[in-house]
Coordinates of C-alpha atoms and ligand atoms in Angstrom, one line a residue:
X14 CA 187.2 4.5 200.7
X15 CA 184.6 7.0 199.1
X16 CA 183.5 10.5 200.3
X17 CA 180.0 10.7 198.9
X18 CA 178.1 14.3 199.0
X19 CA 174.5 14.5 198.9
X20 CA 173.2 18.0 197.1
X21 CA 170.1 19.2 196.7
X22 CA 169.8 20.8 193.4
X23 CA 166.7 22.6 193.2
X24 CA 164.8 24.6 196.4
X25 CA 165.1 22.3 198.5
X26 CA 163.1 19.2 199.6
X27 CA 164.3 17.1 196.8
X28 CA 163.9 14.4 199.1
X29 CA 168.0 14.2 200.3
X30 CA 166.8 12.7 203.5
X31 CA 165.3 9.3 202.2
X32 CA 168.2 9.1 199.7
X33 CA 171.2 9.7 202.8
X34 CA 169.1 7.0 204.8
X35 CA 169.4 4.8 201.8
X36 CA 172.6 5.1 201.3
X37 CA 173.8 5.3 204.7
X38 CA 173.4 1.8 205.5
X39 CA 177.0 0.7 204.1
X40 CA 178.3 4.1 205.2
X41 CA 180.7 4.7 208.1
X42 CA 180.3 8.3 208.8
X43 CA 177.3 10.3 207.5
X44 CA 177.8 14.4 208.1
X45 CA 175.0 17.5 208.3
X46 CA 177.2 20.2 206.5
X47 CA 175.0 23.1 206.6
X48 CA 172.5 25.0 207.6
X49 CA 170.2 24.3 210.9
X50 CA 167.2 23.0 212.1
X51 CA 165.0 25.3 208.5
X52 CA 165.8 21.7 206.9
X53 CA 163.1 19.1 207.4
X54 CA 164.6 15.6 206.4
X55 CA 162.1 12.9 206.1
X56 CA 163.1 9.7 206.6
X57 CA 160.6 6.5 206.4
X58 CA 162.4 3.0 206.9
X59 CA 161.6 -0.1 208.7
X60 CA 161.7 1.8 211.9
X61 CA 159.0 3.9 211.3
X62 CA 158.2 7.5 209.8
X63 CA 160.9 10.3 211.1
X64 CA 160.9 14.2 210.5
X65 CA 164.5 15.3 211.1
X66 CA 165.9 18.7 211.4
X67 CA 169.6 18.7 212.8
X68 CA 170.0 15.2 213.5
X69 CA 171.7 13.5 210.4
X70 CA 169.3 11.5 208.3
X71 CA 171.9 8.4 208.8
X72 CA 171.2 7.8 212.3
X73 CA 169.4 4.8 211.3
X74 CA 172.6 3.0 209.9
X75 CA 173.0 -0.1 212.3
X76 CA 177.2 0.9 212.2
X77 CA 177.4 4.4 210.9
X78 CA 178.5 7.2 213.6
X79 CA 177.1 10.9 213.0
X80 CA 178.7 13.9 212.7
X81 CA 177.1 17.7 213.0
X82 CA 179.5 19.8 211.3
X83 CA 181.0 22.7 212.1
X84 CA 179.2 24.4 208.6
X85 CA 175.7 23.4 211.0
X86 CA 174.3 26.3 212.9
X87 CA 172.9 24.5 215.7
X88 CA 170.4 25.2 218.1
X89 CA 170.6 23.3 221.0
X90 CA 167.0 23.1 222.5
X91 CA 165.9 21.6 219.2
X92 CA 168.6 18.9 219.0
X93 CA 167.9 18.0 222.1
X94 CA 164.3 17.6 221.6
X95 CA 165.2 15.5 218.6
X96 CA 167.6 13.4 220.1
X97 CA 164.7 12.6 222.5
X98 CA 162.8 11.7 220.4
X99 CA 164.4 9.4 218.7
X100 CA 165.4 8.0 222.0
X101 CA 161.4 7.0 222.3
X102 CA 161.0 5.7 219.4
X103 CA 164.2 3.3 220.2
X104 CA 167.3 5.0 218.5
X105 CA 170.2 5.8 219.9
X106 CA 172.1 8.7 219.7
X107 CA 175.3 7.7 221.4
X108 CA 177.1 7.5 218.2
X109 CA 176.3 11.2 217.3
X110 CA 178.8 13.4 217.2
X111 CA 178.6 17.9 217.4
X112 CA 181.3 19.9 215.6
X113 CA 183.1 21.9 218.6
X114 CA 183.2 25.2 216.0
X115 CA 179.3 25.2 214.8
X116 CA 177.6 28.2 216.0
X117 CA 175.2 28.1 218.4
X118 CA 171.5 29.8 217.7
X119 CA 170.4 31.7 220.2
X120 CA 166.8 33.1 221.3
X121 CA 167.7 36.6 219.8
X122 CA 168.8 34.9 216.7
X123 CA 165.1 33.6 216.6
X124 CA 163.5 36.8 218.3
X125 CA 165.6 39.1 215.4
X126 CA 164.3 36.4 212.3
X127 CA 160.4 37.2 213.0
X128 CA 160.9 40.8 213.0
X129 CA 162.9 41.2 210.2
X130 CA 160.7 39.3 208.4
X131 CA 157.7 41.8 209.5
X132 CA 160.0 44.7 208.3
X133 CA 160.5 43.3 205.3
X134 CA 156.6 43.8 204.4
X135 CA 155.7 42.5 201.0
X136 CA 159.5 41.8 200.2
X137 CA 159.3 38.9 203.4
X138 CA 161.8 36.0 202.2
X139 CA 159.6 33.8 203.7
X140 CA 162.1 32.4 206.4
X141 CA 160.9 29.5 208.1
X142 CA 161.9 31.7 211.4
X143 CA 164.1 29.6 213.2
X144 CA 167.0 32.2 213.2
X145 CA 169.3 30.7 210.9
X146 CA 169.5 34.5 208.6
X147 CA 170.9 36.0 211.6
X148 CA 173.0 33.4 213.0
X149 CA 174.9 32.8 210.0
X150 CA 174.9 36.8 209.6
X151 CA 176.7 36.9 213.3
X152 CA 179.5 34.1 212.4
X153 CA 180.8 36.3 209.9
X154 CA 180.0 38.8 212.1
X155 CA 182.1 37.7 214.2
X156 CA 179.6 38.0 216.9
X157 CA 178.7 33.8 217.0
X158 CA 178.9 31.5 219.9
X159 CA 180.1 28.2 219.5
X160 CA 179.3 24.4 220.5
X161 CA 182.7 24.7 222.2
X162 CA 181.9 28.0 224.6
X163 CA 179.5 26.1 226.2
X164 CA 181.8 23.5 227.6
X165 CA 183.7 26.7 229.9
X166 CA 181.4 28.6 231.9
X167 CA 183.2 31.5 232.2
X168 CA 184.1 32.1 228.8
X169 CA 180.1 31.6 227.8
X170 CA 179.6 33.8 230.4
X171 CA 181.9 36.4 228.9
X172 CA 180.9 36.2 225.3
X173 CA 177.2 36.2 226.2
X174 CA 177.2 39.5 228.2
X175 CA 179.0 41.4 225.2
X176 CA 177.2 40.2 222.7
X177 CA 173.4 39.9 224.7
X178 CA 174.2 43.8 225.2
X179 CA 174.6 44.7 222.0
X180 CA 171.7 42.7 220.8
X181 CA 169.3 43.9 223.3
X182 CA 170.3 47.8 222.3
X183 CA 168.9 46.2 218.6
X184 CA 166.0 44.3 220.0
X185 CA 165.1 47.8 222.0
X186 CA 165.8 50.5 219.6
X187 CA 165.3 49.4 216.4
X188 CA 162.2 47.3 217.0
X189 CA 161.1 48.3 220.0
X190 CA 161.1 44.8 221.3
X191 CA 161.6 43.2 224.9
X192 CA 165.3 42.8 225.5
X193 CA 166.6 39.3 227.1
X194 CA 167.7 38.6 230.6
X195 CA 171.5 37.2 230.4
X196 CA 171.4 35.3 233.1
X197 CA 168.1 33.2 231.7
X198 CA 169.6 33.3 228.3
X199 CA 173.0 32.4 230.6
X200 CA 171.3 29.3 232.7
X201 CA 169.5 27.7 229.3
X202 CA 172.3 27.3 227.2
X203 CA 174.7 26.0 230.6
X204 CA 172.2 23.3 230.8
X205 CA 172.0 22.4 227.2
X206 CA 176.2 22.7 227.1
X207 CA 176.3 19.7 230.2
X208 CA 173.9 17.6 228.5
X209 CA 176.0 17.8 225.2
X210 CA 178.9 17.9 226.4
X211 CA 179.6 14.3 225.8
X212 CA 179.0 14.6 221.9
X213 CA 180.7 17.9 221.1
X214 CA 184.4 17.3 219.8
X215 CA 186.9 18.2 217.1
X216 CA 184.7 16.4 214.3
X217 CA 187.4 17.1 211.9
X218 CA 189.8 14.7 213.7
X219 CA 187.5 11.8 213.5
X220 CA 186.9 12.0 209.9
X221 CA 190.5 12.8 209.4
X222 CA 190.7 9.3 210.8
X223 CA 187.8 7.7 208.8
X224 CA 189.5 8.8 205.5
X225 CA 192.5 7.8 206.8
X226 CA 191.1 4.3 207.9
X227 CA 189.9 4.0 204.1
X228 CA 185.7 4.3 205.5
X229 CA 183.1 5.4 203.6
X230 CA 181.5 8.7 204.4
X231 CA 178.3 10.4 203.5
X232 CA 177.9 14.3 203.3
X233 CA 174.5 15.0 203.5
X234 CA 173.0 18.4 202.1
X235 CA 170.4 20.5 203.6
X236 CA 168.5 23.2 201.8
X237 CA 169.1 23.0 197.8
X238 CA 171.6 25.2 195.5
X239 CA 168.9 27.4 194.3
X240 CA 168.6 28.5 197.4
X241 CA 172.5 29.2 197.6
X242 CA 173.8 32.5 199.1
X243 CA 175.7 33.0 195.6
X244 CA 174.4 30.9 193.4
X245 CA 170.2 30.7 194.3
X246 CA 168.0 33.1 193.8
X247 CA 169.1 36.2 196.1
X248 CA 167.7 37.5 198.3
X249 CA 165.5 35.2 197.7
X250 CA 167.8 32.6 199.3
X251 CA 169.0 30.8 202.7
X252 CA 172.6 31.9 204.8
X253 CA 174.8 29.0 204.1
X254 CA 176.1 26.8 201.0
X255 CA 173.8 23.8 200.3
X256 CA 176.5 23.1 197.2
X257 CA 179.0 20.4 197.1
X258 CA 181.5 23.6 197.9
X259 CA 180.2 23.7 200.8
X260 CA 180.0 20.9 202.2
X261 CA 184.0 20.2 202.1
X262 CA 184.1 23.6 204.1
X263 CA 181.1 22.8 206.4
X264 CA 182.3 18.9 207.0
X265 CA 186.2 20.1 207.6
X266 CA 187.4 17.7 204.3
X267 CA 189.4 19.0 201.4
X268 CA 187.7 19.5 198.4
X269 CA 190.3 16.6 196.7
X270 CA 188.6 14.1 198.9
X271 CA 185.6 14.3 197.3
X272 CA 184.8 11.2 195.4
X273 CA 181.3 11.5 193.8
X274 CA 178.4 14.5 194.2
X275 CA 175.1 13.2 193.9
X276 CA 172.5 16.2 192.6
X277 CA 169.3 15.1 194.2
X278 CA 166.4 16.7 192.0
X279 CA 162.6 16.1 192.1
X280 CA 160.9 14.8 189.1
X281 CA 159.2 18.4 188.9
X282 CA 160.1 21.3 191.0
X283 CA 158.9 23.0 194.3
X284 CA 159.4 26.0 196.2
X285 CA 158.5 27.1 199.6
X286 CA 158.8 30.3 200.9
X287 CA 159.1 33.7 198.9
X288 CA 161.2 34.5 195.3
X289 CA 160.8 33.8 191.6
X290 CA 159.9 30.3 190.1
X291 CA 159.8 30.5 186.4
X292 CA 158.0 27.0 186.2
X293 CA 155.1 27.5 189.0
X294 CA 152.0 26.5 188.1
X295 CA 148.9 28.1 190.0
X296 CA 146.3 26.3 188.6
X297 CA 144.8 22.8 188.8
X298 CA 147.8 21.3 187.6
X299 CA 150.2 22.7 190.1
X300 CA 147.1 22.3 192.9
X301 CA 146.8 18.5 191.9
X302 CA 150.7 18.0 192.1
X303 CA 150.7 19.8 195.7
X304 CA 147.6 17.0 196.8
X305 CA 148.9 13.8 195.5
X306 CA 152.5 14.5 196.9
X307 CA 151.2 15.8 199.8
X308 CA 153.5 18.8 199.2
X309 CA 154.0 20.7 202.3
X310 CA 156.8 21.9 204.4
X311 CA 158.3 19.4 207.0
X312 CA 159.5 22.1 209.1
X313 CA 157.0 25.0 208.9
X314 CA 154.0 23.1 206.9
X315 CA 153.0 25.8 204.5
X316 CA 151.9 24.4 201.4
X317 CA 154.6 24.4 198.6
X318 CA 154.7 26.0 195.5
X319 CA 154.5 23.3 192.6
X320 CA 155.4 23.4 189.0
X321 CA 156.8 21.6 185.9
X322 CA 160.8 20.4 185.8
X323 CA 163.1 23.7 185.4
X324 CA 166.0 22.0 183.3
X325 CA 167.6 25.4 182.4
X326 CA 168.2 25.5 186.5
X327 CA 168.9 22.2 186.6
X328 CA 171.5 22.2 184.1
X329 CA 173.2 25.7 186.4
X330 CA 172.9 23.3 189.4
X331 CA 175.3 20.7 187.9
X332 CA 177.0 23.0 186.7
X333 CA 178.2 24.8 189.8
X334 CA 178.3 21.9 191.6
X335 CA 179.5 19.7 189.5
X336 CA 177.4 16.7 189.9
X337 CA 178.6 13.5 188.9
X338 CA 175.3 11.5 189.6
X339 CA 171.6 12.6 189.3
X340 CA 169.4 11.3 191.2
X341 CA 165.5 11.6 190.6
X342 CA 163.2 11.9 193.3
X343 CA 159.2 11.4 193.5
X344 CA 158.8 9.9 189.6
X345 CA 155.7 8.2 191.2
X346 CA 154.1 11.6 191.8
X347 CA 153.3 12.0 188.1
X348 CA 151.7 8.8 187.6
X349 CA 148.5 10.0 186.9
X350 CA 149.3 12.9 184.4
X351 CA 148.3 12.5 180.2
X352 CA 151.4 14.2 179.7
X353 CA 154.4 16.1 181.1
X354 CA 155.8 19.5 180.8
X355 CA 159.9 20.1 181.1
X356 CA 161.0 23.7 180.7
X357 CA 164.3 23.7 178.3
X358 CA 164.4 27.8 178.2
X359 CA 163.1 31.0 179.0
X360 CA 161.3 34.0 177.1
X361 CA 162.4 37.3 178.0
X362 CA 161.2 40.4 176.6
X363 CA 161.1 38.5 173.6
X364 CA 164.0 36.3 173.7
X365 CA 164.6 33.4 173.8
X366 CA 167.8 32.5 176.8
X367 CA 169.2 29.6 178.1
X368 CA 170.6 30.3 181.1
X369 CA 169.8 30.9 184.7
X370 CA 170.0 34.9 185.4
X371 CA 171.5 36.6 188.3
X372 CA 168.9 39.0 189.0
X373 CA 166.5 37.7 190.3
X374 CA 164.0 40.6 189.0
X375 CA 165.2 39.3 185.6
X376 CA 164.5 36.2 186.4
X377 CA 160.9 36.9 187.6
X378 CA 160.3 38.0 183.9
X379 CA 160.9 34.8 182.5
X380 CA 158.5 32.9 180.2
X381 CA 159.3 29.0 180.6
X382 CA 159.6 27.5 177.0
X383 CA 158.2 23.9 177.3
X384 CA 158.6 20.7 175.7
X385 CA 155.6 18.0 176.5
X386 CA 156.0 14.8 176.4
X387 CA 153.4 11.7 176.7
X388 CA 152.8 10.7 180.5
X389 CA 153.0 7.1 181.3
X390 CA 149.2 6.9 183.3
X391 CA 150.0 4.0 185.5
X392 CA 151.5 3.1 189.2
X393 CA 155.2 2.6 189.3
X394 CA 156.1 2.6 192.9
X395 CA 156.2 -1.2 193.0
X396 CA 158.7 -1.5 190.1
X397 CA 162.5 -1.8 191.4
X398 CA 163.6 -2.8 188.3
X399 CA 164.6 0.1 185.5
X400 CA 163.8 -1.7 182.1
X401 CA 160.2 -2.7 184.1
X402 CA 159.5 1.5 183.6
X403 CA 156.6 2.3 181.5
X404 CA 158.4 3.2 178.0
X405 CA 157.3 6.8 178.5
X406 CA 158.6 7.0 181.9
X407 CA 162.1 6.1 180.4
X408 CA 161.5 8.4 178.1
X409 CA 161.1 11.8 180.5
X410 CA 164.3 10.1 182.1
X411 CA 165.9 10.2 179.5
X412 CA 165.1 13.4 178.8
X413 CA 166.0 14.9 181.8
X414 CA 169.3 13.3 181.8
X415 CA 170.3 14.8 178.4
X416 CA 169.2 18.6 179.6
X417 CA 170.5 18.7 183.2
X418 CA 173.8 17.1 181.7
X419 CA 174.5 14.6 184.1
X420 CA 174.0 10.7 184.1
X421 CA 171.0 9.3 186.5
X422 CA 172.3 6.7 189.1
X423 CA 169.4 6.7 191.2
X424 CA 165.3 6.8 190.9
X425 CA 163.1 7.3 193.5
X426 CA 159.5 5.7 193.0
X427 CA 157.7 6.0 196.6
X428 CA 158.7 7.5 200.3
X429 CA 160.1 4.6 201.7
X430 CA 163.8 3.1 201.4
X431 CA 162.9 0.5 199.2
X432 CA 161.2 2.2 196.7
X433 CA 164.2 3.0 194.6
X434 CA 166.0 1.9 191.3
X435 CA 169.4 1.9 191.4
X436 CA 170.5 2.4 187.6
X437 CA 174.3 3.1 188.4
X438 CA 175.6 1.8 191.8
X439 CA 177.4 4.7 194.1
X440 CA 179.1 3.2 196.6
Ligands
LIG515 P1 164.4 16.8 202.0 O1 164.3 18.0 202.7 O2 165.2 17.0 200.7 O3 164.9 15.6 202.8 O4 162.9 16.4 201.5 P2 161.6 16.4 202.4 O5 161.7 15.3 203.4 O6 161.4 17.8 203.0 O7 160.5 16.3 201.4 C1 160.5 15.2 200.5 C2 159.2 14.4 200.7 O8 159.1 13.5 199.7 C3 159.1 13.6 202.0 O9 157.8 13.6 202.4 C4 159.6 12.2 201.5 O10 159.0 11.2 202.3 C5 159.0 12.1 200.2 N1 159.6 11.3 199.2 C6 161.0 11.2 199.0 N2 161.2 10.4 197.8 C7 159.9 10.1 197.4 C8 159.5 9.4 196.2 O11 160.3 8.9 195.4 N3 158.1 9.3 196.0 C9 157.2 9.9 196.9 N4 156.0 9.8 196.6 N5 157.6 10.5 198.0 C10 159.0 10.7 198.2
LIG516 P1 165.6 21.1 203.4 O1 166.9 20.7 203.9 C1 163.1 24.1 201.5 C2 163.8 28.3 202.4 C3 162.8 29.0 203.2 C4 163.0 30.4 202.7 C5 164.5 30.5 202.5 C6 165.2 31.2 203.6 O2 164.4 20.5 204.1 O3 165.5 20.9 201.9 P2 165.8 30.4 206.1 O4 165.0 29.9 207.2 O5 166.8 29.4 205.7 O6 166.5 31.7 206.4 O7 164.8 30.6 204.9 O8 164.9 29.2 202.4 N1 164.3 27.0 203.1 C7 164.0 25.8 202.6 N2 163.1 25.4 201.7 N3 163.8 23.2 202.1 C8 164.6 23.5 203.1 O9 165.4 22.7 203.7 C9 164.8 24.9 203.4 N4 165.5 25.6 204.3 C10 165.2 26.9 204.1 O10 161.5 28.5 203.0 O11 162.4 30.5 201.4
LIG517 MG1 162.8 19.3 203.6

């Protein structure tokens, strides 16, 4: 039995959804931990080309069952538009499973994103606007609604009026929005409740069970740590833990369970959305980058920022999460460059420093301090094997491994399942 998470270790779209489909295959039980539908899997396998949000990215396993933890914030109009989906294009969902404790979002959650975004002015985050800020905000808040409330009428009913009231006096007098009719808000989420009623349970007795019955399970990251409420670049940041941390709390496991963390990192590094990025490029290197890899957002498509590898993040990533396998993403993407830039510090007011700063106003005064190295100018998406890598392509590798201190089990040359080198099995 192995309990395998899947991190993100950068900003996010390292590419952790074509990894957990990979790996999913031999899995038993693969689990969302965090977040909500502001992640944008991509998955592209024999069964075609699939952009998931909530759904977990191993809902293509031929055995695996699926699990949306209770860590997921979960809105329920989305799943279900996913769930149809896939159901067209021939998958089923029958084997997925919805945490009776994730929290729901709910149209003020959405409403309450936009505008406080638009208050924000300049200093926008650059939310993706699907609510997720202020659902997480009113689980702590103590102000949530859960999968399970929706399965007892009354007690929906309840909840909602309280909390609808209190949210319309915001929605009203603070930005002198619209309030919400309960019982439309009311009727909605009822229907949504019946139609998932069959798939929302106690997920932490079923893994219980799959530990127990010595399976294999998959935790599968959303978002990346640098966008970690504690440890990514706050504000500048998303409402839930992407870590490894996190996922033992958003899954329901204990944190000894945990077998191996795989740190999913590109080759390079992107960012979408507001906040410092020591490495960005805004030139023709980082617009050239952004066209080959067709680097745009899966959920909101607004074009990502692109820049060189950040290896004194990197290294803070395995650190806090304490990675036990790298795996590196989208190689391929720098076929075509003479040579290659890694970032192994950063200049402030005049000094050189080596580690990844709190403040994030620090941080936007850093200097990257580069190394280059020689680019390896041919295609290596076909290659499968890792001694058939251009010399110089083992050579960034090898760098990379060395700085972000952490061995490299996996390579990722291409989009699709097969276009991967396994250097270190993980299951
Ligand atoms: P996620 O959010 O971490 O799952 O990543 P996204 O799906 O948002 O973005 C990653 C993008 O890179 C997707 O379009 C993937 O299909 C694609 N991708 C993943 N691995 C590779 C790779 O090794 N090479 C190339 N060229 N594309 C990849
Ligand atoms: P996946 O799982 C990249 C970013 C947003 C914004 C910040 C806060 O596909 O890697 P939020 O809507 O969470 O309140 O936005 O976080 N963000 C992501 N960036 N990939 C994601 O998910 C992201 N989910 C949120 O762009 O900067
Ligand atoms: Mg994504």
């Amino acid at each position: 039995m192995s309990v395998v998470a899947v991190i993100g270790a950068q900003w996010g779209d390292e590419g952790k959804g074509k990894i957990v489909d990979l790996l999913a295959e031999p899995a038993d039980v693969v689990v969302r931990f965090s977040g909500g539908d502001n992640a944008g899997h991509t998955v592209v396998n024999q069964f075609g080309e699939f952009k998931l949000h909530l759904i977990p990215s191993g809902i293509f396993s031929t055995k695996a069952i699926s699990v949306i933890g209770n860590g997921v914030v979960v809105n329920p109009r989305v799943l279900l538009d996913e769930m149809a989906a896939l159901k067209k294009q021939g998958m089923a969902t029958s084997r997925l499973f919805i945490s009776d404790r994730a929290h729901l979002v709910m149209p003020y959650h959405i409403l309450l994103d936009g505008l406080e975004e638009e208050a924000r002015g300049g200093k926008a985050i650059g939310t993706t606007r699907k609510g997720i800020g202020p659902a997480f905000a009113d689980k702590v808040a103590r102000l949530g609604i859960r999968t399970s409330d929706l399965l007892d009428r009354d007690v929906f009913r309840e909840r909602l009026s309280a909390i609808l009231a209190h949210k319309n006096s915001i929605l009203t007098k603070v930005y002198n929005a619209r309030p919400l009719s309960e019982d439309d808000v009311y009727e909605e989420y009822c229907r949504y409740g019946e139609i998932l009623a069959p798939h929302i349970c106690d997920t932490t007795a079923l893994l219980a069970k799959a530990m127990n019955d010595g399976k294999d399970i998959l935790l599968e990251g959303a978002q990346g740590t640098l966008l970690d409420p504690d440890f990514g670049t706050y504000p500048y940041a998303t409402s839930s833990s992407p870590m490894a941390g996190g996922g033992c709390l958003g899954a329901g496991i204990g944190p000894a369970r945990l077998d191996k963390v795989l740190g999913v990192f590109k080759a390079y590094c992107t960012r979408v959305g507001g906040g410092p990025m020591p490495t960005e490029l805004k030139d023709k290197v980082g617009n050239s980058i952004r066209e080959v890899a067709h680097e745009y957002g899966t959920t909101t498509g607004r074009p990502r920022r692109c820049g060189w590898f950040d290896a004194v993040a990197a290294r803070f990533s395995t650190r806090v999460n304490g990675f036990t396998h790298a795996v590196i993403t989208r190689l391929d993407v720098l076929d075509t460059r003479p040579t290659l830039k890694i970032c192994t510090g950063y200049e402030l007011n005049g000094e050189k420093i080596d580690f990844f700063p709190a403040s994030t106003t620090m941080l936007e005064k850093c200097q990257p301090i580069y190394e280059e190295l020689p680019g390896w100018q041919t295609p290596i998406s076909d290659i499968r094997d890792f001694s058939k890598l251009p010399p110089q392509s083992r050579r960034y590798l090898a760098r990379l491994e060395e700085l972000v201190a952490c061995p490299i089990s996996i390579i990722s040359v291409g989009e699709r399942r097969e276009q991967t080198i396994f250097k270190k099995p993980v299951w």
